[in-house]
Amino acid sequence: MKQNKAYMAVIHTIFILLTLSFLLPFIIIVIVSISPESQITTYGFQLIPQKIDFTAYGLVLKNAGVLFKSIIWTLFISATAPALAVMVNALMAYPLARNDYSLRKPVNVLMIVSMMFSGGLIPTYIIYTQVYHLGGANPMLYWLSSLFSVWNVILFRTFFKGIPAELIESATIDGATQPQVLFHVVAPLSKSIVSIQYFTSVIARWNDYQTSLIYYPNNQEYWTVQYYMQTILQSVQQLKASLEMQGLRDTSEAPVTTLKYAMCVISIIPVFIMFPYVQKFFSKGIAVGSVKG
Amino acid sequence: MTNSQKQKNKSLQWLKNVPYFLMQVPGLLWLVLFHFVPIFGLVIAFKDYKYANGIFGSAWNGLDNFKTFFSANYAFRIFRNTIGYNLIWMLLVNLFLGMLIAIMLYEVRNKIANKIYQTSMLIPYFVSYVIIAYIGFLFLSHDNGLLNQLIKSFGGKEIYWYYEPKVWPYILTFFDAWKNIGMASLYYYAALLAIDPCLFESASLDGAGRLRQIWYISVPELMPMASVVLISKVGGVLGGGMDIFYQLPMNSSKVYETTETIATYLFRGLASGSISTSAAVGFFQSVIGVILLLITNRIIRKISPENAMF
């Protein structure tokens, strides 16, 4: 029994250290964002602010044309693109879970083949931009590139297979058509999988920087928040340029570092709002428990 | 039943497929237009691609693109980095640490503690790699970073992290583990919850201690999940994302020696306009990726057929 206590103490100690390591960086981000810029330039990043200073946030709110534009744009994509994707994936998956669908085999094979072979970055880029004329001035790729996912179709299919066949049969006997069965019998039962897929994709869209980086690097109108954040982290010039664009004359005095981290805080907020909701599903195993199709 | 009736029945059977098929039309269209058509774009690996001439108009140049790449002095390091990082991370994070943390978490019976540990582990997974770069910068910044402050307070000489290739294998590995361990362990944790508790009870009645139970019950029960994880990751050993390699070193060219992988090379090739050479590398990469996947699947089918993918 004593040995057991020591054993549990070791486990708890490890987990407490781990938990701190996962939370501290985010706390430091917040601390840096509310520290005075002068403290950082003199002493570097510190865990305790000399005084709490909201200059950076004030500047963000006053001059944040580009940031707010990209936030609104990204929110718009993040809300709409996953809704479309969930619809397409669920509609693809439902027939694959029904035994009376004759094309089940060939479609499954097609999906497995697609998992194995893909064009890769360059050919995909060339076809999308040169043949389909997407990218650059056409923002449709934000919706199209994430519209379909074999992985999510498999998760849906597994879920639909778990719905008792009797339920569907009895509805069919009562004269329901296939779409009626889908929308009135299956859909109400699928709320959990639909919302988990929707919210994980919302977070994925919110975190997306690659679509902007690859397809829209020269079109600031269509930059997502994360890509904008990347450009200002990698180049102070970019940050100063966007401040100047918003009418700030003298950028030499601008609190560059705290400003970056203030934007960082603002851009994480939506993830932290949705996180508890998504996490609930994950810890129940709904999202990962049925990995294999 | 007459013949014509049978026929009618059959066509009725087929009619049932129509609504099903219509449901699948958007997905199938996407698959064809946005996945399979770009595969044909791979021909540019064998061409001297010029934007102005298009895919069909550009001249064939045989294997020249492959020769250009493989004779370049950076070809070796790109493959070494890609395979090295992705393979080591798959084994270390997705198999070993994931399993270890899940087993430890299973031991934590206190519901509140369990929840706190599990939740905090998942936070980094849902945060973007750009934010990871911001976090990295907190620690690694040359002038302000926490690590250099620590080194200086012990009287050491500050390190220019973003110019020093030697340190990046450790930094990248640490951050990959930090970001992904929550999700990696979640798969195993879900599998552990599915084990019949009677197994543990009867083992403990027979006098087996906790460690023994873990070794003889939990670990073997996790193997099917391990093979699923393995097969979903093995294709990425040669691919993998560019996220961490591109964002965390902030695209610093001084550390390409240890941070450049196929994925970042392809992206930089695209950005700098060397389309055909990059396409050749991509082509080579997908061929090897398919072979790896097939081999792994075959091995898993030999060991435990029910976990093979196909």
Coordinates of C-alpha atoms in Angstrom, one line a residue, chain A:
Chain A
M1 CA 0.0 0.0 0.0
K2 CA 2.9 2.3 0.9
Q3 CA 4.6 1.5 -2.4
N4 CA 1.4 2.4 -4.2
K5 CA 1.4 5.9 -2.6
A6 CA 4.9 6.6 -3.8
Y7 CA 4.0 5.3 -7.2
M8 CA 1.0 7.6 -7.4
A9 CA 3.1 10.5 -6.1
V10 CA 5.6 10.1 -8.9
I11 CA 2.8 10.0 -11.5
H12 CA 1.1 13.1 -10.1
T13 CA 4.4 15.0 -10.0
I14 CA 5.2 14.2 -13.6
F15 CA 1.7 15.3 -14.7
I16 CA 1.8 18.5 -12.7
L17 CA 5.1 19.4 -14.3
L18 CA 3.7 18.6 -17.7
T19 CA 0.6 20.6 -17.1
L20 CA 2.7 23.6 -16.1
S21 CA 4.8 23.2 -19.3
F22 CA 1.6 23.2 -21.4
L23 CA 0.1 26.3 -19.7
L24 CA 3.1 28.5 -18.9
P25 CA 4.0 29.5 -22.4
F26 CA 0.4 30.9 -22.9
I27 CA 0.6 32.7 -19.6
I28 CA 3.9 34.2 -20.6
I29 CA 2.4 35.4 -23.9
V30 CA -0.2 37.3 -22.0
I31 CA 2.3 38.7 -19.6
V32 CA 4.6 39.9 -22.4
S33 CA 1.6 41.6 -24.1
I34 CA 0.8 43.6 -21.0
S35 CA 4.4 44.5 -20.1
P36 CA 5.8 47.9 -20.9
E37 CA 7.9 47.8 -24.1
S38 CA 10.8 49.5 -22.3
Q39 CA 11.1 46.6 -19.8
I40 CA 11.4 44.1 -22.6
T41 CA 14.1 46.0 -24.5
T42 CA 16.1 46.5 -21.3
Y43 CA 15.6 43.1 -19.5
G44 CA 14.2 40.8 -22.1
F45 CA 11.0 38.7 -21.7
Q46 CA 10.1 38.4 -18.1
L47 CA 7.7 36.5 -16.1
I48 CA 6.7 39.4 -13.9
P49 CA 5.7 42.7 -15.5
Q50 CA 7.0 45.9 -13.8
K51 CA 3.7 47.4 -14.3
I52 CA 0.6 46.5 -16.3
D53 CA 0.6 48.4 -19.6
F54 CA -2.1 48.2 -22.2
T55 CA -0.4 50.5 -24.7
A56 CA 0.0 47.6 -27.2
Y57 CA -3.7 46.7 -27.0
G58 CA -4.7 50.3 -27.4
L59 CA -2.6 50.5 -30.5
V60 CA -4.1 47.3 -31.9
L61 CA -7.6 48.7 -31.3
K62 CA -6.8 52.1 -32.7
N63 CA -4.7 51.1 -35.7
A64 CA -5.5 47.6 -36.4
G65 CA -7.1 47.9 -39.9
V66 CA -5.2 45.0 -41.3
L67 CA -5.5 42.8 -38.3
F68 CA -9.2 43.3 -37.9
K69 CA -9.8 42.8 -41.6
S70 CA -8.0 39.6 -41.5
I71 CA -9.8 38.5 -38.3
I72 CA -13.2 39.2 -39.9
W73 CA -12.2 37.5 -43.1
T74 CA -10.9 34.4 -41.2
L75 CA -13.9 34.3 -39.0
F76 CA -16.1 34.3 -42.1
I77 CA -14.1 31.4 -43.7
S78 CA -14.0 29.5 -40.4
A79 CA -17.7 29.6 -39.9
T80 CA -18.8 28.8 -43.5
A81 CA -16.2 26.5 -45.0
P82 CA -16.5 23.8 -42.3
A83 CA -20.3 23.8 -42.6
L84 CA -20.0 23.0 -46.3
A85 CA -17.4 20.4 -45.7
V86 CA -19.4 18.7 -43.0
M87 CA -22.4 18.5 -45.4
V88 CA -20.3 17.1 -48.3
N89 CA -18.5 14.6 -46.1
A90 CA -21.7 13.4 -44.3
L91 CA -23.5 13.0 -47.6
M92 CA -20.6 11.0 -49.0
A93 CA -20.4 8.8 -46.0
Y94 CA -24.1 7.9 -45.5
P95 CA -24.5 5.7 -48.6
L96 CA -21.3 3.9 -47.7
A97 CA -22.8 2.9 -44.4
R98 CA -25.9 1.4 -46.1
N99 CA -25.8 -2.2 -47.2
D100 CA -28.3 -1.7 -50.0
Y101 CA -26.0 0.7 -52.0
S102 CA -24.5 -1.1 -54.9
L103 CA -21.6 1.3 -55.6
R104 CA -20.2 1.0 -52.1
K105 CA -17.2 -1.1 -53.1
P106 CA -16.0 1.0 -56.0
V107 CA -16.4 4.3 -54.0
N108 CA -14.5 2.8 -51.1
V109 CA -11.7 1.7 -53.4
L110 CA -11.6 5.2 -55.0
M111 CA -11.2 6.7 -51.5
I112 CA -8.4 4.4 -50.5
V113 CA -6.6 5.0 -53.8
S114 CA -6.9 8.7 -53.2
M115 CA -5.3 8.3 -49.8
M116 CA -2.3 6.6 -51.4
F117 CA -1.8 8.7 -54.4
S118 CA -1.9 12.5 -54.5
G119 CA -0.4 15.1 -56.8
G120 CA 1.6 16.8 -54.1
L121 CA 2.1 20.5 -53.6
I122 CA 3.5 21.6 -57.0
P123 CA 1.2 19.8 -59.5
T124 CA -1.8 20.7 -57.3
Y125 CA -0.7 24.3 -57.3
I126 CA -0.2 24.4 -61.0
I127 CA -3.6 22.7 -61.8
Y128 CA -5.5 24.9 -59.2
T129 CA -4.0 28.2 -60.4
Q130 CA -3.2 27.7 -64.1
V131 CA -6.0 25.4 -65.1
Y132 CA -8.8 26.3 -62.7
H133 CA -7.7 29.9 -62.3
L134 CA -8.2 29.8 -58.5
G135 CA -5.9 31.6 -56.1
G136 CA -4.6 35.2 -56.4
A137 CA -7.7 37.2 -57.1
N138 CA -10.2 34.4 -56.6
P139 CA -10.7 33.5 -52.9
M140 CA -12.7 30.3 -53.5
L141 CA -9.9 28.1 -52.5
Y142 CA -10.5 28.9 -48.9
W143 CA -13.7 26.9 -49.2
L144 CA -12.7 24.4 -51.9
S145 CA -9.3 23.2 -50.5
S146 CA -10.9 21.9 -47.3
L147 CA -14.2 20.8 -48.7
F148 CA -13.6 17.0 -48.6
S149 CA -11.6 14.8 -46.4
V150 CA -11.4 11.0 -46.7
W151 CA -10.5 10.8 -43.0
N152 CA -13.7 12.6 -42.0
V153 CA -15.8 10.5 -44.4
I154 CA -14.4 7.4 -42.7
L155 CA -15.3 8.8 -39.2
F156 CA -18.9 9.6 -40.4
R157 CA -19.2 6.2 -42.1
T158 CA -18.2 4.4 -38.9
F159 CA -20.7 6.5 -36.9
F160 CA -23.6 5.9 -39.4
K161 CA -22.8 2.1 -39.3
G162 CA -23.5 2.2 -35.6
I163 CA -27.1 3.4 -36.1
P164 CA -29.4 0.4 -35.7
A165 CA -30.5 -0.9 -39.1
E166 CA -34.0 -1.6 -37.6
L167 CA -34.6 2.1 -37.1
I168 CA -34.0 2.8 -40.8
E169 CA -35.9 -0.2 -42.0
S170 CA -39.0 0.7 -40.0
A171 CA -38.9 4.3 -41.3
T172 CA -38.6 2.9 -44.9
I173 CA -41.5 0.5 -44.3
D174 CA -43.5 3.6 -43.1
G175 CA -42.9 5.0 -46.5
A176 CA -40.0 7.4 -45.9
T177 CA -37.8 8.1 -48.9
Q178 CA -34.0 7.9 -48.6
P179 CA -33.5 11.6 -48.1
Q180 CA -36.3 11.7 -45.6
V181 CA -34.6 8.9 -43.6
L182 CA -31.3 10.8 -43.7
F183 CA -32.8 14.1 -42.6
H184 CA -35.4 12.9 -40.1
V185 CA -34.0 9.7 -38.7
V186 CA -30.2 9.7 -39.1
A187 CA -29.4 13.4 -38.8
P188 CA -31.0 13.9 -35.3
L189 CA -29.0 11.0 -34.0
S190 CA -25.7 12.4 -35.5
K191 CA -25.6 15.7 -33.6
S192 CA -22.5 14.7 -31.7
I193 CA -20.4 13.7 -34.7
V194 CA -21.6 16.6 -36.8
S195 CA -20.7 19.2 -34.1
I196 CA -17.3 17.6 -33.3
Q197 CA -16.4 17.6 -37.0
Y198 CA -17.7 21.1 -37.5
F199 CA -15.8 22.6 -34.5
T200 CA -12.5 20.8 -35.2
S201 CA -12.6 22.1 -38.7
V202 CA -13.5 25.6 -37.5
I203 CA -10.3 25.5 -35.4
A204 CA -8.4 24.1 -38.3
R205 CA -9.6 26.9 -40.6
W206 CA -8.9 29.5 -38.0
N207 CA -5.3 28.1 -37.7
D208 CA -4.8 28.0 -41.4
Y209 CA -1.9 30.0 -42.7
Q210 CA -0.9 27.7 -45.6
T211 CA -3.7 28.6 -48.0
S212 CA -2.7 32.3 -47.8
L213 CA 1.0 31.5 -47.9
I214 CA 0.8 29.3 -51.0
Y215 CA -2.1 30.8 -53.0
Y216 CA -2.6 34.4 -51.8
P217 CA 0.8 35.8 -50.6
N218 CA 0.5 38.9 -52.8
N219 CA -3.1 39.6 -52.0
Q220 CA -3.4 41.1 -48.5
E221 CA -7.2 41.3 -48.8
Y222 CA -7.4 37.6 -48.4
W223 CA -4.8 37.0 -45.7
T224 CA -5.9 34.8 -42.8
V225 CA -5.1 35.9 -39.3
Q226 CA -2.4 33.3 -38.9
Y227 CA -0.6 34.3 -42.1
Y228 CA -0.7 37.9 -41.1
M229 CA 0.7 37.0 -37.7
Q230 CA 3.5 35.0 -39.4
T231 CA 4.5 38.0 -41.6
I232 CA 4.7 40.3 -38.7
L233 CA 6.7 37.8 -36.6
Q234 CA 9.2 37.2 -39.4
S235 CA 9.6 40.8 -40.4
V236 CA 9.4 43.9 -38.2
Q237 CA 9.3 45.9 -41.4
Q238 CA 6.0 44.3 -42.3
L239 CA 4.6 45.3 -38.9
K240 CA 5.9 48.9 -39.2
A241 CA 4.6 49.1 -42.8
S242 CA 1.1 48.1 -41.8
L243 CA 1.3 50.6 -38.9
E244 CA 2.3 53.4 -41.3
M245 CA -0.4 52.4 -43.7
Q246 CA -2.8 53.1 -40.9
G247 CA -1.5 56.5 -40.3
L248 CA 1.0 56.0 -37.5
R249 CA 3.8 58.5 -38.6
D250 CA 6.7 57.7 -36.3
T251 CA 7.1 53.9 -36.1
S252 CA 10.5 54.0 -34.4
E253 CA 8.8 54.4 -31.1
A254 CA 6.2 51.8 -31.7
P255 CA 6.1 49.0 -29.1
V256 CA 6.9 46.4 -31.7
T257 CA 7.4 43.3 -29.4
T258 CA 4.4 43.9 -27.1
L259 CA 2.3 44.7 -30.1
K260 CA 3.1 41.3 -31.7
Y261 CA 2.2 39.5 -28.5
A262 CA -1.0 41.5 -28.0
M263 CA -2.0 40.4 -31.5
C264 CA -1.0 36.9 -30.6
V265 CA -3.3 37.0 -27.6
I266 CA -6.2 38.3 -29.7
S267 CA -5.7 35.6 -32.3
I268 CA -5.7 32.8 -29.8
I269 CA -8.9 33.9 -28.1
P270 CA -11.3 32.1 -30.5
V271 CA -9.4 28.8 -30.0
F272 CA -9.6 29.1 -26.3
I273 CA -13.3 29.8 -26.5
M274 CA -14.0 26.7 -28.6
F275 CA -11.5 24.5 -26.9
P276 CA -13.5 23.3 -23.9
Y277 CA -16.3 22.3 -26.2
V278 CA -14.1 20.4 -28.6
Q279 CA -12.1 18.9 -25.8
K280 CA -15.2 17.4 -24.3
F281 CA -15.9 15.4 -27.4
F282 CA -12.3 14.3 -27.6
S283 CA -12.1 13.1 -24.1
K284 CA -15.3 11.1 -24.5
G285 CA -13.5 9.3 -27.4
I286 CA -16.1 10.2 -29.9
A287 CA -13.5 11.9 -32.2
V288 CA -10.9 9.2 -32.0
G289 CA -12.6 6.1 -30.6
S290 CA -13.7 4.9 -34.0
V291 CA -10.6 5.4 -35.9
K292 CA -10.7 2.3 -37.9
G293 CA -13.5 2.0 -40.5

